[in-house]
XYZ file of C-alpha atoms in Angstrom:
167
model
C 213.958 120.924 108.117
C 210.502 119.826 107.752
C 207.538 120.617 110.410
C 205.977 116.945 111.075
C 202.528 116.958 112.007
C 201.944 115.921 115.939
C 200.747 112.594 116.437
C 196.852 111.784 116.638
C 195.678 111.999 119.743
C 194.771 108.239 121.502
C 190.819 107.286 120.866
C 189.072 107.073 123.952
C 187.326 103.706 124.059
C 185.455 104.161 127.315
C 186.260 104.947 130.959
C 186.789 102.501 134.064
C 183.515 102.627 135.758
C 182.567 100.404 139.314
C 183.676 97.489 139.933
C 181.576 94.181 139.061
C 182.377 91.459 141.378
C 185.262 90.645 143.504
C 188.009 89.562 140.501
C 189.050 93.316 139.260
C 186.398 93.547 136.980
C 184.620 96.693 136.198
C 181.811 98.062 133.772
C 183.059 100.342 130.718
C 181.298 103.717 131.110
C 181.074 105.672 127.712
C 182.224 102.795 125.884
C 183.158 102.821 122.265
C 182.176 99.354 121.053
C 183.944 99.363 117.650
C 187.196 100.474 119.760
C 186.511 97.826 122.482
C 185.471 94.819 119.969
C 188.131 91.746 120.435
C 190.695 93.693 121.842
C 193.515 92.180 123.718
C 195.170 95.518 124.825
C 194.244 98.909 125.777
C 195.869 102.170 126.825
C 195.075 102.805 130.672
C 195.661 106.510 130.723
C 198.308 106.090 128.171
C 200.340 102.926 129.435
C 199.394 99.693 127.285
C 197.806 97.009 129.259
C 196.504 93.594 128.537
C 192.792 92.729 128.629
C 192.354 89.548 130.810
C 188.649 89.322 130.374
C 185.660 90.621 128.226
C 182.153 90.148 129.065
C 178.946 91.736 129.175
C 177.160 93.399 126.085
C 178.806 96.163 123.746
C 176.499 98.608 125.495
C 177.688 97.739 128.691
C 180.726 95.836 128.427
C 182.834 94.460 131.383
C 186.556 93.956 131.476
C 189.395 92.765 133.855
C 192.969 94.024 133.085
C 195.908 92.744 133.839
C 197.290 93.176 137.220
C 194.319 94.624 138.807
C 192.626 91.497 140.034
C 190.712 92.713 143.512
C 187.681 94.665 143.820
C 189.722 97.127 145.349
C 192.293 97.752 142.483
C 189.483 97.768 139.994
C 187.845 100.587 142.368
C 191.226 102.319 142.234
C 190.684 102.869 138.276
C 187.618 104.352 138.579
C 187.765 107.266 136.174
C 190.511 106.201 134.308
C 190.524 106.468 130.391
C 191.055 103.397 128.575
C 191.816 104.180 124.588
C 193.721 102.707 121.823
C 196.151 104.079 119.490
C 194.383 105.846 116.230
C 196.826 103.066 114.019
C 194.997 100.338 115.874
C 191.512 101.887 115.252
C 189.446 99.752 112.617
C 188.789 101.977 109.644
C 185.556 104.130 109.150
C 182.830 104.243 106.554
C 182.582 106.887 104.117
C 181.513 110.129 105.774
C 182.665 108.906 109.290
C 184.844 110.893 111.323
C 186.900 110.264 114.809
C 185.875 113.194 116.927
C 189.550 114.518 117.272
C 189.547 114.814 113.496
C 186.861 117.592 113.612
C 187.725 119.284 116.847
C 189.386 122.686 116.179
C 187.486 122.540 112.799
C 186.255 126.225 111.485
C 182.716 126.441 110.906
C 180.820 128.374 108.243
C 177.498 128.949 106.849
C 178.733 129.695 103.339
C 181.155 132.078 103.497
C 179.739 133.243 106.896
C 181.552 132.558 110.021
C 179.816 130.664 112.694
C 182.549 129.481 115.602
C 185.286 126.643 115.854
C 184.225 123.297 116.612
C 185.168 122.246 120.353
C 184.131 118.608 120.449
C 181.537 115.801 119.140
C 178.972 114.720 121.794
C 177.222 111.295 121.321
C 173.628 112.094 121.626
C 170.690 109.553 121.820
C 169.576 109.918 118.209
C 173.067 111.157 116.404
C 176.366 112.889 117.398
C 176.345 116.686 117.301
C 179.044 118.712 117.031
C 179.762 121.538 119.641
C 180.335 124.598 118.356
C 181.978 127.983 120.189
C 180.688 130.829 118.598
C 182.819 134.058 119.430
C 179.672 136.533 119.799
C 177.235 134.277 121.406
C 176.180 130.752 123.506
C 177.435 127.532 122.201
C 175.733 125.872 119.239
C 174.965 122.041 118.792
C 175.037 120.997 115.209
C 173.498 117.526 114.850
C 175.366 115.293 112.452
C 173.051 114.768 109.625
C 172.771 115.741 106.060
C 170.239 118.822 106.545
C 172.745 120.434 109.006
C 176.046 119.496 107.761
C 176.519 120.567 103.815
C 180.351 119.573 103.836
C 183.184 118.405 105.918
C 186.587 118.953 104.710
C 188.759 117.341 107.255
C 192.465 118.642 105.462
C 191.006 122.176 104.944
C 189.869 121.983 108.764
C 186.426 123.794 107.653
C 182.981 122.344 108.040
C 179.892 124.069 106.447
C 176.753 123.837 108.109
C 173.095 125.406 107.316
C 172.236 127.945 109.900
C 168.674 128.097 108.675
C 167.983 123.861 109.338
C 169.084 124.862 113.045
C 166.678 127.675 113.294
C 169.293 130.240 113.422
């Protein structure tokens, strides 16, 4: 009997924001332009829905979903997750990672354990790893070369330079 890895989680493309107009359109909050661009279907809270309208900009997209043709329908969706199956995501460049790939990785400074990645956070200048430490407050590690020495996704290990972080 072989053990299969669990399926990768859906990739969050954004969340349903406030309605835009009267036709069921809405703004997308926390949009990931790579995942939304040209998409004809999305997962809405895990259920496949057709995208009937794309408008706005990559930073402030406006969508309308099939079956949601009124302002009230859009308001009822507010806060719902819009996502994409990982197999439908565009390929990443060398050195790029999806947040779910790094969550749960052990963080070390050389051989010294630091903690475990709780999640990846988008910040204005870069993304950062939120690292839960067993013996202190959480640590934010910017995803920059000076702070992160190496990332081994299959080995579930990330080596960081605590001296760069002032630790």
